[in-house]
Coordinates of C-alpha atoms in Angstrom, one line a residue:
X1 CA -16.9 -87.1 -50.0
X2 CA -14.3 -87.7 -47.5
X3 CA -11.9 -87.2 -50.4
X4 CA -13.3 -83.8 -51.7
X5 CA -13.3 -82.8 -47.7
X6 CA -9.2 -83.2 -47.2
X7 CA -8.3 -81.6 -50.8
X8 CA -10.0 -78.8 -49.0
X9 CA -8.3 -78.7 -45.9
X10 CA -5.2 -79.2 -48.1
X11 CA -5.7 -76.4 -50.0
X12 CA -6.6 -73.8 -47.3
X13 CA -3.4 -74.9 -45.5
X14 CA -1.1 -74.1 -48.3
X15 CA -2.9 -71.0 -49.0
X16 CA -2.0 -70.2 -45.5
X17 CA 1.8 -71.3 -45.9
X18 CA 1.7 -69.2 -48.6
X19 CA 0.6 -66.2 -46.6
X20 CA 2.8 -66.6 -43.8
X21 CA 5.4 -67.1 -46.7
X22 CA 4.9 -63.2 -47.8
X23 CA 5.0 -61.5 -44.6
X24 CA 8.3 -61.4 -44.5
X25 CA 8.3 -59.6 -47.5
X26 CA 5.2 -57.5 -46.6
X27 CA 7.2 -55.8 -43.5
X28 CA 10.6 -55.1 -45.8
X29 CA 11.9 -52.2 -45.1
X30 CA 12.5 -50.5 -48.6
X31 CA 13.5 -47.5 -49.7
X32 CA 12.7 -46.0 -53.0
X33 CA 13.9 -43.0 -54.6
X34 CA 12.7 -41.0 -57.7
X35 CA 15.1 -39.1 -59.5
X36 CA 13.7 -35.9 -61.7
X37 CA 14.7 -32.8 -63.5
X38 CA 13.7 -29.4 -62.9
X39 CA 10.9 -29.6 -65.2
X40 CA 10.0 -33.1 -63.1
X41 CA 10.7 -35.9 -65.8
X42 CA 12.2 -38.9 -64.3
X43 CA 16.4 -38.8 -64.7
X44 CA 18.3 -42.3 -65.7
X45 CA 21.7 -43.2 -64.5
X46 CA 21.9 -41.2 -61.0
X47 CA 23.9 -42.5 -58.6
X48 CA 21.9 -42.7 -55.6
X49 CA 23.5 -43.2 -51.9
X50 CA 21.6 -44.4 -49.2
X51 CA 23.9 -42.9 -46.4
X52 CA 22.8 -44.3 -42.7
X53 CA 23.0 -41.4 -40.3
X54 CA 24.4 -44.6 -37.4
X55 CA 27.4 -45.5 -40.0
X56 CA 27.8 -42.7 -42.8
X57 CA 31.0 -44.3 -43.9
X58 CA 29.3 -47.6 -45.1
X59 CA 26.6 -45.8 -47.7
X60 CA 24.3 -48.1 -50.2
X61 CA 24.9 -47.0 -53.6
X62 CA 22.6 -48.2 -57.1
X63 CA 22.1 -46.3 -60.3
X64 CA 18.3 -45.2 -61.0
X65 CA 16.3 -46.8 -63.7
X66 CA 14.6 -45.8 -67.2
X67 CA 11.6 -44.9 -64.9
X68 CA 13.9 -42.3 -62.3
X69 CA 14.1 -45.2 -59.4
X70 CA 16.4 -46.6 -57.4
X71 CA 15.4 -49.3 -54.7
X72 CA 16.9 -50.2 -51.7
X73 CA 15.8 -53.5 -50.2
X74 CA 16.4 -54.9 -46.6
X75 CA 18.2 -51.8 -45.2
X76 CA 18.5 -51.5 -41.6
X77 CA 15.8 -49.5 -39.8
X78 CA 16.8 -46.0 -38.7
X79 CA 17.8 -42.3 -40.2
X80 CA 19.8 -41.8 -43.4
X81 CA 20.5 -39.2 -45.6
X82 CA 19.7 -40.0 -49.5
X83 CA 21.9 -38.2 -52.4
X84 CA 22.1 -38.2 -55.9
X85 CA 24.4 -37.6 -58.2
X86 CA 24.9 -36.9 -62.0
X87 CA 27.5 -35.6 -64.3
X88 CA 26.1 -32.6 -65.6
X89 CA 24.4 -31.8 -62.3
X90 CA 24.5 -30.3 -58.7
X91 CA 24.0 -33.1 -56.4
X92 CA 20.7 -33.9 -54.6
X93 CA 20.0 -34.1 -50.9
X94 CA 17.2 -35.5 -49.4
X95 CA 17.3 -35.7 -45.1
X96 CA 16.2 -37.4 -43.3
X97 CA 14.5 -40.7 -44.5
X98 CA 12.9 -42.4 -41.4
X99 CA 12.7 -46.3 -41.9
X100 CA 11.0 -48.4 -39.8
X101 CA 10.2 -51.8 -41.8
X102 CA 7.7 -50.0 -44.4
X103 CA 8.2 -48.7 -47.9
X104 CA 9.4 -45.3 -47.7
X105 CA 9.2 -43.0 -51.1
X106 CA 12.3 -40.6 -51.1
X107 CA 11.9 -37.4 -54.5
X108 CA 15.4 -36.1 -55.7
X109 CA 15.3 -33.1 -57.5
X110 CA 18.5 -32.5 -59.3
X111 CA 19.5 -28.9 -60.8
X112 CA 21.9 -27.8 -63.3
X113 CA 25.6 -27.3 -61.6
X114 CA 28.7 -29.2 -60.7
X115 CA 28.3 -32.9 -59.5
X116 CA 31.7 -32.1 -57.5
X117 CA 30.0 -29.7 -55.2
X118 CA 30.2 -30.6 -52.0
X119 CA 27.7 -30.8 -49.5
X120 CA 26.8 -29.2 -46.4
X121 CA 27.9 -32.3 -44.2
X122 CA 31.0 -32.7 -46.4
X123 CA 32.8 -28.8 -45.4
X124 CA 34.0 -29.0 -42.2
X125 CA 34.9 -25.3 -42.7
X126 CA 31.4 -24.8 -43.2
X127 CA 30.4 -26.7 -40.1
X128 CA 32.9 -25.0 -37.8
X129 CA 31.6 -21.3 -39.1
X130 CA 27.6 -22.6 -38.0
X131 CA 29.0 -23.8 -34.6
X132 CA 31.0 -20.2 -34.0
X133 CA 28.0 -18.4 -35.1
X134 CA 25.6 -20.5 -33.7
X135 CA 27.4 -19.1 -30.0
X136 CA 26.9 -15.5 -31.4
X137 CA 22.8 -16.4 -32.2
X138 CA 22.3 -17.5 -28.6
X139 CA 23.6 -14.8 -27.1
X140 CA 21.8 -12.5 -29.1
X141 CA 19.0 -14.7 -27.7
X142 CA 19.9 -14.4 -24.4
X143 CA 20.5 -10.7 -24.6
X144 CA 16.4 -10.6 -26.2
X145 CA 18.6 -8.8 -29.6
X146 CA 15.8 -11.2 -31.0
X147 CA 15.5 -9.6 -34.9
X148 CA 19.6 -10.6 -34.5
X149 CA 18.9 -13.8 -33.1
X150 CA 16.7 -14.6 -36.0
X151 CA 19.2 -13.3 -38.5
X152 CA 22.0 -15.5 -36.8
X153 CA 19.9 -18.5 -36.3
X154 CA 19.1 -18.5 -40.1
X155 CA 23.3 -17.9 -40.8
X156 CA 23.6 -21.0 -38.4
X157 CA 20.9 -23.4 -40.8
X158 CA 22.3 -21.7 -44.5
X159 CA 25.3 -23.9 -42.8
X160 CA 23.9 -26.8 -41.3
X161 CA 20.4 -27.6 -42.2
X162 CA 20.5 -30.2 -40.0
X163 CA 21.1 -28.3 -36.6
X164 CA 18.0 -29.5 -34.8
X165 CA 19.1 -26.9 -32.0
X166 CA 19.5 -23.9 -34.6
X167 CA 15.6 -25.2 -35.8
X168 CA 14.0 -25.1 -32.6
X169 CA 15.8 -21.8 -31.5
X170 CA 14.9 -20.0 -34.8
X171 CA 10.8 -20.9 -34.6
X172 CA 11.0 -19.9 -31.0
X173 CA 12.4 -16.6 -31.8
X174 CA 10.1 -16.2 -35.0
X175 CA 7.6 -17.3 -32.3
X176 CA 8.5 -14.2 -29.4
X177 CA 8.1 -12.0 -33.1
X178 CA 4.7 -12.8 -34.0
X179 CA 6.2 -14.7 -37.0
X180 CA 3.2 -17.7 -35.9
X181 CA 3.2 -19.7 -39.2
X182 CA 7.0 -19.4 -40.0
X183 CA 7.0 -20.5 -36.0
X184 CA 4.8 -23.4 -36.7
X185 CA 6.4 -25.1 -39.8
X186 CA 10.1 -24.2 -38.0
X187 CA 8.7 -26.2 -35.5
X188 CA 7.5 -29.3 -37.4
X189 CA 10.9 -29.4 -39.1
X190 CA 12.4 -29.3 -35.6
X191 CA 10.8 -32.4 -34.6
X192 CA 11.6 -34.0 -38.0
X193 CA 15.3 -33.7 -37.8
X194 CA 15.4 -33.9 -33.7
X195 CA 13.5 -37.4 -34.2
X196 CA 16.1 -38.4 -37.4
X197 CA 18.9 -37.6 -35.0
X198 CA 17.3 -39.2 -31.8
X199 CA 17.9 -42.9 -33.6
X200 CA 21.7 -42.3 -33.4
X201 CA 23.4 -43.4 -30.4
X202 CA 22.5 -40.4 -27.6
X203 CA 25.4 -38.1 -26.8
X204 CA 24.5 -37.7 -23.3
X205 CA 24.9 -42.0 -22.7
X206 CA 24.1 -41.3 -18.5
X207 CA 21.0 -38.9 -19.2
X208 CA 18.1 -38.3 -21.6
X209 CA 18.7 -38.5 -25.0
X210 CA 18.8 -34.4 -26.0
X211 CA 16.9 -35.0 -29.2
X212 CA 14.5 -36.5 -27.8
X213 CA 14.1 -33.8 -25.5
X214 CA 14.1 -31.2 -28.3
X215 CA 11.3 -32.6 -30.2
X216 CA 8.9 -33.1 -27.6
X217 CA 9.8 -29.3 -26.1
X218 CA 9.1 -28.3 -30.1
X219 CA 5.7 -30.3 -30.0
X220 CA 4.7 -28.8 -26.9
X221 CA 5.4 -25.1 -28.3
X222 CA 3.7 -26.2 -31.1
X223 CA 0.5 -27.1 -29.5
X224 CA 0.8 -23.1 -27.4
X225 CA 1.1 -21.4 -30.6
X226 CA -2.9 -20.8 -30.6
X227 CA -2.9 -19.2 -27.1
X228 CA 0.2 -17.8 -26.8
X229 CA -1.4 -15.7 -30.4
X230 CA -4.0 -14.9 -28.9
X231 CA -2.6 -13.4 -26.0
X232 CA -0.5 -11.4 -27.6
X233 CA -3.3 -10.0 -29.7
X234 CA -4.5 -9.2 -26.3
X235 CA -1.2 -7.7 -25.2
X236 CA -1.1 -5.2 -28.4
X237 CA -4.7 -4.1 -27.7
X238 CA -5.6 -5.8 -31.1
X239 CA -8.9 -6.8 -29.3
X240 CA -10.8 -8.2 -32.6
X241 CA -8.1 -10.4 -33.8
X242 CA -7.7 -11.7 -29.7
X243 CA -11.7 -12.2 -30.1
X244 CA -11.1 -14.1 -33.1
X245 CA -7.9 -16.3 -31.7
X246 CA -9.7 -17.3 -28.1
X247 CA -12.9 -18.2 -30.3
X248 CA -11.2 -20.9 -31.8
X249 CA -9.2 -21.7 -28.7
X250 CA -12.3 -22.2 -27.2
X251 CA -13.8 -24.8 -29.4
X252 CA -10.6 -27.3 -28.8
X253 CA -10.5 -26.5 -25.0
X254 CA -14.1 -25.1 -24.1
X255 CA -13.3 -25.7 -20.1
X256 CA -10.6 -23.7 -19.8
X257 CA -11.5 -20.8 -17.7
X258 CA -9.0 -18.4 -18.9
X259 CA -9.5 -17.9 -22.0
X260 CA -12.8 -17.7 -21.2
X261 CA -11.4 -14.6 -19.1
X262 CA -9.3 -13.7 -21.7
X263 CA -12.0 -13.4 -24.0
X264 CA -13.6 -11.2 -21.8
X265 CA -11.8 -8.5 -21.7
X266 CA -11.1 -8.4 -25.7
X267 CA -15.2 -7.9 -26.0
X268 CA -14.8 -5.6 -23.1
X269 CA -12.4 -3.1 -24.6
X270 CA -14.4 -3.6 -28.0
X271 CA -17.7 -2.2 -25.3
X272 CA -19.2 -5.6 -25.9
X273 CA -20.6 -5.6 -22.6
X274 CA -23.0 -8.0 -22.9
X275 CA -20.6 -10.8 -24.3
X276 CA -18.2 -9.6 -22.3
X277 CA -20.6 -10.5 -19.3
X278 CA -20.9 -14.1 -20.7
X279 CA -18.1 -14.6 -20.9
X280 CA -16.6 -13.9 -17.4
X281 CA -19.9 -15.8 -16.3
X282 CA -18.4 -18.8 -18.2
X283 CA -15.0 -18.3 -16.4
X284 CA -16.8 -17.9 -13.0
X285 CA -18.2 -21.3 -13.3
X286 CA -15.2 -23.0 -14.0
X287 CA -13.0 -21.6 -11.2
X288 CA -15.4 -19.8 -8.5
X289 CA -14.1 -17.0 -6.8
X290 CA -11.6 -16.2 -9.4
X291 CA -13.0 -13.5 -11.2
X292 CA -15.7 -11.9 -9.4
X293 CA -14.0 -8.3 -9.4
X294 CA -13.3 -8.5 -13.3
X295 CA -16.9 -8.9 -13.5
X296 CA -18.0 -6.2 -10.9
X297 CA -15.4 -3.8 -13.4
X298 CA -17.0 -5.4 -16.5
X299 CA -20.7 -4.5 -15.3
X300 CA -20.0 -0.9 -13.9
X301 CA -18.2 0.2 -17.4
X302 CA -21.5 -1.0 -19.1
X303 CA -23.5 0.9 -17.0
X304 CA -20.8 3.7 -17.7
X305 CA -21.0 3.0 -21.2
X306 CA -24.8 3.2 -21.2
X307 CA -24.7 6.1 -19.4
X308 CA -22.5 8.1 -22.2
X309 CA -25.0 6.7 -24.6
X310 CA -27.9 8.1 -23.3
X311 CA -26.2 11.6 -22.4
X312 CA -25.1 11.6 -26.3
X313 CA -28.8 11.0 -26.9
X314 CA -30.3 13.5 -24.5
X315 CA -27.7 16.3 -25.9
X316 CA -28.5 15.8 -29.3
X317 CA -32.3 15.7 -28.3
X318 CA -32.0 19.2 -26.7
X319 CA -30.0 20.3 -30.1
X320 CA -33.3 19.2 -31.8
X321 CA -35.7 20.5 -29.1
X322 CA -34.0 23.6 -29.2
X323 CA -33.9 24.0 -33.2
X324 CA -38.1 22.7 -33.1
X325 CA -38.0 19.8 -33.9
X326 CA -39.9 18.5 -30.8
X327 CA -41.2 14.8 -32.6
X328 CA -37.1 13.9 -33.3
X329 CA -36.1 15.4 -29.9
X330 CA -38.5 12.8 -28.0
X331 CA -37.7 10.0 -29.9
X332 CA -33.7 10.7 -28.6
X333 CA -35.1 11.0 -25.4
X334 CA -37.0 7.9 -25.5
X335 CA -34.0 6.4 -26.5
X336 CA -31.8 7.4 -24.0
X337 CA -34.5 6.8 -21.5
X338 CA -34.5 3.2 -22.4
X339 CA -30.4 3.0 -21.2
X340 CA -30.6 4.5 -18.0
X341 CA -32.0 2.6 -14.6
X342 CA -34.9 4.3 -13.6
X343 CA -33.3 6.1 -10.4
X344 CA -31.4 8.3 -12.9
X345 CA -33.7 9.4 -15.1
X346 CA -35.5 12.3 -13.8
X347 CA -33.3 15.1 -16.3
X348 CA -34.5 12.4 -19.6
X349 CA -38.4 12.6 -18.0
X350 CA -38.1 16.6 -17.5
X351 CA -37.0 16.6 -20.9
X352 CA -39.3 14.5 -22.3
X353 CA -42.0 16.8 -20.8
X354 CA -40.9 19.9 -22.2
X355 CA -40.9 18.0 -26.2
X356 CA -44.6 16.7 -25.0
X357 CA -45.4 20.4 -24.2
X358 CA -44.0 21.8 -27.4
X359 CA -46.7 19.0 -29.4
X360 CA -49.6 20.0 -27.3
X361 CA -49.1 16.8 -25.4
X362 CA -51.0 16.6 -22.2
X363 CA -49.1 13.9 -21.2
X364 CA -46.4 16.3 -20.4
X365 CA -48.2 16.8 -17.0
X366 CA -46.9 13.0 -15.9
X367 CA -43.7 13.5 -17.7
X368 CA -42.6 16.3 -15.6
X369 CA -44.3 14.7 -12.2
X370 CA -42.3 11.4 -13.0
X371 CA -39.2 14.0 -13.0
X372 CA -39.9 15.4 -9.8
X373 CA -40.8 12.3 -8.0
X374 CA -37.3 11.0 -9.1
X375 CA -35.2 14.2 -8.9
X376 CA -32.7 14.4 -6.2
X377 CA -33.2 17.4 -3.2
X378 CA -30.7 19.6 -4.9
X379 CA -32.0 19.2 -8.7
X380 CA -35.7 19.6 -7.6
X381 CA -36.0 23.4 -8.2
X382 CA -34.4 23.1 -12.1
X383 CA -37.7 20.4 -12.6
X384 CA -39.7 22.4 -11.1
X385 CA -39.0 25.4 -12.9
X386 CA -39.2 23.5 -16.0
X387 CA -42.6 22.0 -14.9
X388 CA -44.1 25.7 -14.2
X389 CA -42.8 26.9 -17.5
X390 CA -45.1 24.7 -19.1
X391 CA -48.3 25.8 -17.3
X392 CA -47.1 29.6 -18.4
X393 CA -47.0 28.5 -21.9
X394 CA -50.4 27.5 -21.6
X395 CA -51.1 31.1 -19.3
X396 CA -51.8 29.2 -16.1
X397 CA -50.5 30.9 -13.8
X398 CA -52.1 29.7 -10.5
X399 CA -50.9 26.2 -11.3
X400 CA -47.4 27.6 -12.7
X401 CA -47.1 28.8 -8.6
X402 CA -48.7 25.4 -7.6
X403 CA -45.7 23.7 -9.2
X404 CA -42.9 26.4 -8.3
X405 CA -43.8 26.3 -4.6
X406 CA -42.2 23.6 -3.0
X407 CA -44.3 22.3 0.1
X408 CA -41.0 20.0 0.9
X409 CA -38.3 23.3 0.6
X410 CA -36.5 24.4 3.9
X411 CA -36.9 28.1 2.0
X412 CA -40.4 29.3 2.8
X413 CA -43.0 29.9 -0.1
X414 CA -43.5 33.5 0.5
X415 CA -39.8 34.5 0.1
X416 CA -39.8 32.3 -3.2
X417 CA -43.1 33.8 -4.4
X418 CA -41.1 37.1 -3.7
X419 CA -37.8 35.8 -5.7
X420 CA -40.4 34.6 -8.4
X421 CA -42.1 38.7 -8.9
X422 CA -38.7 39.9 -9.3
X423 CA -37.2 37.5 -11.9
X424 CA -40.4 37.7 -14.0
X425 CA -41.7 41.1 -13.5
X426 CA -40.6 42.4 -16.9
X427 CA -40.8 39.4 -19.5
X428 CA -43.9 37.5 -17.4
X429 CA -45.9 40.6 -15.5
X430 CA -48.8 38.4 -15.3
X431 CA -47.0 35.4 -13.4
X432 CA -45.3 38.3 -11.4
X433 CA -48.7 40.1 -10.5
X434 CA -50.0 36.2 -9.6
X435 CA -47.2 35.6 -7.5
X436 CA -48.0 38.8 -6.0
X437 CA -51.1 38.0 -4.9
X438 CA -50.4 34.7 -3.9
X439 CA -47.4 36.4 -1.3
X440 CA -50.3 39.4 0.1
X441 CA -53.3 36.3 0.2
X442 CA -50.2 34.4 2.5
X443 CA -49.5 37.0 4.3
X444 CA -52.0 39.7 4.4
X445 CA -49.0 42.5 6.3
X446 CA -47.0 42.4 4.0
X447 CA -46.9 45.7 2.3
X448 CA -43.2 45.7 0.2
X449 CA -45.7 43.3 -1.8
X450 CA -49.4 45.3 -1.8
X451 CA -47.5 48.4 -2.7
X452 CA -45.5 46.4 -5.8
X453 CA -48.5 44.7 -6.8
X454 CA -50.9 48.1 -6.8
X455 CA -47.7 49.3 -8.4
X456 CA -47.9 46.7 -11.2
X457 CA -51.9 47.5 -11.7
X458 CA -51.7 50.7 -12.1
X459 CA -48.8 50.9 -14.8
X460 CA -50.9 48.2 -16.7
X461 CA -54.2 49.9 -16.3
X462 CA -55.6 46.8 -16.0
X463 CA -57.0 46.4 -12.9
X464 CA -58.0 50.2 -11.1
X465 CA -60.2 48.8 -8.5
X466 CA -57.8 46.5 -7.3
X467 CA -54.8 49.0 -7.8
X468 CA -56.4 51.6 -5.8
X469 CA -57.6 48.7 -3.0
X470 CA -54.0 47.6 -2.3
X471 CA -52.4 51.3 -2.5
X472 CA -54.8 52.5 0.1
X473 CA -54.5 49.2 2.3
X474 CA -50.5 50.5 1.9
X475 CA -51.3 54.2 2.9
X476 CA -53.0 53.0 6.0
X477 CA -50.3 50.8 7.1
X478 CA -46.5 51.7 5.3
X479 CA -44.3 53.8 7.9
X480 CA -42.4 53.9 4.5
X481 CA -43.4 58.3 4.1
X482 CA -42.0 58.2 0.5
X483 CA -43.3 55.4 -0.8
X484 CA -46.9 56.8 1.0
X485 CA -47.0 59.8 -1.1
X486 CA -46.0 57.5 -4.8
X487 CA -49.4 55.1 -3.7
X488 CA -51.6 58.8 -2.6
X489 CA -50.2 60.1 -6.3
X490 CA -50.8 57.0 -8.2
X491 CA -54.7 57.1 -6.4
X492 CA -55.2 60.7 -7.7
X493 CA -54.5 59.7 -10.8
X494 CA -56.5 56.6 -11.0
X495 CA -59.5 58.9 -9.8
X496 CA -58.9 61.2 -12.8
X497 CA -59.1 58.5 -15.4
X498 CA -61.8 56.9 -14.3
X499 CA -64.1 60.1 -14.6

C-alpha cells in the first residue's frame, strides 16, 4: 500500500518536471513565414530575412521548405521587417512583425519580376524625395489645400510605406474630407507601424517617445470618427444620415447630452417635432439649464408647423366647400381643427358651420356660436356675417338680424341695421325690408327708414296696407317736400289698384 502510495507521488512529480521542462519552449518566441505564389501555392527555396528593425544590419536568413516555411526560433523580441527572395521573382516585403515571446505567422506573397529590385528601405534616393515632399504635403496641410495634402501625403507613402507621420497625417486629412472608412483603416495602419517603430530606441532620448505619441493620438481620432461623422452630417444639412450617425452614437455613449442635442435638431429640421422634443428632454436631464431655449425654439416651430398644416387643410377644405363637396370639406376641417389649440380656432369652427349648413346640419348653429365665442373683437363681424348667412339660407330673417346685431359693438344696431338694407336691398329685399323694420320698431322717428321701407312695399306689391301705413306716417312727419310728394304719388296709386 505504502509502496503503490510513493510510485504515485513519484509519478505526479515528474509529470510536473516535465511541465515546467516545456514552458520554456511554450513562451519561444518564433517566427514563421509562408512563402506563396500568386495563385497562393506554397514556394520552396526562398530566401527569407528576418531583418530586426533595432539592428537591420545583423538579419536572420533560412531557405523555406517543401511546405512554403521558414522558421525562426528564439529571436529577440521586438519589430522586424521579413523579406523574401527568389530568382525569378520580385522580392517580398512583409512589415512589421511584432514579437513578443509568442508564435507569430508572417504570409509572403511573391510576384513575377526581378529579385534585384530594390526595396523601398534600400533607395536612399527614394527616401530623400518622401522626406522633401513630405515638407510640401504639410504645408499644403497647413495652408487647409487639403485635396493637395492628400495627394502629397499619398506621394510621401508610394515612397516610404513606413512613414508613421505620412500615415497619420493622410487619415486625418481623408478624415477633414469625409473620406470616414479610408480615415479609419489609415488610422489602424498608423498605430501598427507607430507601435513597430516605438520598440526602437526613441529619438527624442529626454522626452516622450514620438511614436508612442502618434499612436495613441491615432487611437483617440479613431475612437471620434463616429461623432465627428455625424456632426458633419449635421453641418451639411444632411439631417437623416446625422439622425442615423447620433443613433448609433447613442447606443455606445447613451449619457452624453450632446448628441442628445445634436440629435435634436437633425429630427427638428426633418419637422420631427415630437422626437425632436424627446430628445432635447433627454439632453435637459443630463445637463440642466443647458438647453432650455433650444427647446422653447423646438416647441414654437411645432406649433408653427402645425399651424401651416391646418391652414393647408382649411384652404383645401374651402376649395372643396366652394366646388360642393361639403362632406370632404368638413372632414379637412376636422382635420385641421384637431392641430390647432383651441384659442385659434374660431376661422376652422366658422367654417365648419357653413359645410354643416350646406348638409342640412343643425349642428351648424353650435359650430358658428363656438366661432363667435372664440373670435377675436376685430374678426367678430366676418363670423357673424357668416352665422347670419346661414339663417337666410333657411329664409330666417329675424334670427339672420339676431345674429348680425352685435349687443357687444361700440357701432349702434340701428346704424348697422341701416348698413345691412343697403348692402342687401337688391339680391336679399326681404332681409332688407326685415332690417327695415327692425331700424323703424328701434326707433319709431326715423323716417329716411319708413319712407325706404314703404318704398320697398310698394315696388313689391306685396304688402299695400303696410306700404301706405309707413308712407302716410312719412307725409305727416318728413320736412323732406320732394320726397312728400313721391310717398302722396305712390298712396294714389296704391288706392287705384286696390279698387
Amino acid at each position: 500500500m505504502k509502496i503503490n502510495y510513493w510510485k504515485t507521488i513519484c509519478l505526479c512529480l515528474a509529470g510536473f518536471a516535465i511541465f515546467f521542462l516545456a514552458l520554456p519552449a511554450l513562451a519561444e518566441t518564433t517566427l514563421q513565414v509562408k512563402c506563396l505564389d500568386a495563385s497562393g501555392a506554397p514556394i520552396k527555396d526562398v530566401k527569407v530575412f528576418a531583418i530586426p528593425m533595432k539592428n537591420p544590419q545583423k538579419p536572420k536568413d533560412k531557405k523555406s521548405d517543401a511546405q512554403g516555411v521558414a522558421e525562426f526560433a528564439k529571436l529577440e523580441d521586438g519589430a522586424y521587417r521579413v523579406v523574401g527572395r527568389k530568382e525569378g521573382l520580385a522580392p517580398a516585403l512583409y512589415e512589421f512583425a511584432i514579437l513578443k515571446g509568442t508564435a507569430v505567422p508572417v504570409t509572403l506573397k511573391l510576384q513575377a519580376g526581378s529579385p534585384e529590385a530594390k526595396l523601398y528601405f534600400e533607395d536612399d534616393l527614394g527616401m530623400k524625395k518622401a522626406e522633401a515632399t513630405m515638407g510640401q504635403a504639410l504645408e499644403a496641410y497647413k495652408a487647409q489645400k487639403m485635396a493637395d495634402a492628400e495627394k502629397l501625403f499619398t506621394e510621401v507613402l508610394s515612397l516610404n510605406p513606413s512613414s508613421a507621420e505620412s500615415l497619420y497625417y493622410l487619415s486625418v486629412t481623408k478624415l477633414q474630407l469625409g473620406k470616414y472608412e479610408e480615415a479609419a483603416a489609415g488610422l489602424d495602419r498608423t498605430v501598427e507601424v507607430a507601435s513597430a517603430m516605438a520598440t526602437l530606441p526613441s529619438p527624442n532620448p529626454s522626452g516622450p517617445n514620438p511614436y508612442e505619441q502618434i499612436s495613441q493620438s491615432a487611437q483617440n481620432v479613431k475612437k471620434k470618427i463616429p461623432s465627428i461623422r455625424a456632426e458633419s452630417a449635421l453641418r451639411a444639412k444632411n439631417y437623416e444620415q446625422a439622425v442615423k450617425d447620433f443613433s448609433e452614437l447613442l447606443k455606445s455613449e447613451p449619457n452624453n447630452p450632446d448628441f442628445h442635442a445634436n440629435m435634436a435638431i437633425a429630427q427638428y429640421n426633418l419637422k420631427n417635432f415630437d422626437a425632436a422634443i424627446a430628445s432635447i428632454d433627454n439632453a435637459i436631464k443630463l445637463k440642466p439649464g443647458q438647453y432650455d431655449d433650444m427647446k422653447k425654439t423646438i416647441l414654437a416651430q411645432k406649433e408653427r408647423g402645425l399651424l401651416e398644416k391646418a391652414q393647408a387643410d382649411l384652404d383645401e377644405g374651402t376649395k372643396l366647400l366652394q366646388v360642393g363637396d361639403a362632406a370632404a370639406a368638413l372632414k379637412r376641417f376636422e382635420d385641421a381643427k384637431a392641430l390647432v389649440p383651441v384659442d385659434k380656432q374660431w376661422p376652422i369652427w366658422r367654417q365648419i358651420g357653413r359645410a354643416q349648413s350646406k348638409l342640412n346640419n343643425p349642428e351648424a348653429v353650435t359650430s358658428f356660436k363656438k366661432a363667435l365665442e372664440l373670435a377675436p373683437a376685430d374678426k367678430q363681424g366676418e363670423v357673424r356675417n357668416a352665422f347670419a348667412q346661414y339663417y337666410l339660407d333657411q329664409k330666417k330673417y329675424d334670427e339672420a338680424l339676431d345674429t348680425i346685431v352685435d349687443p357687444k359693438s361700440s357701432e349702434s344696431p340701428e346704424k348697422v341695421l341701416l348698413g345691412l338694407a343697403k348692402t342687401t336691398a337688391s339680391k336679399e329685399p326681404k332681409m332688407a325690408k326685415a332690417a327695415l323694420e327692425r331700424v323703424v320698431k328701434i326707433n319709431p322717428d326715423n323716417m329716411d327708414a319708413a319712407f325706404d321701407l314703404g318704398q320697398s312695399y310698394y315696388a313689391d306689391k306685396d304688402n299695400d296696407p303696410r306700404a301706405k301705413e309707413l308712407l302716410t306716417k312719412f307725409i305727416e312727419k318728413s320736412q323732406d317736400a320732394d320726397k312728400v310728394q313721391r310717398a302722396k304719388d305712390m298712396i294714389v296709386l296704391i288706392n287705384r289698384r286696390n279698387k
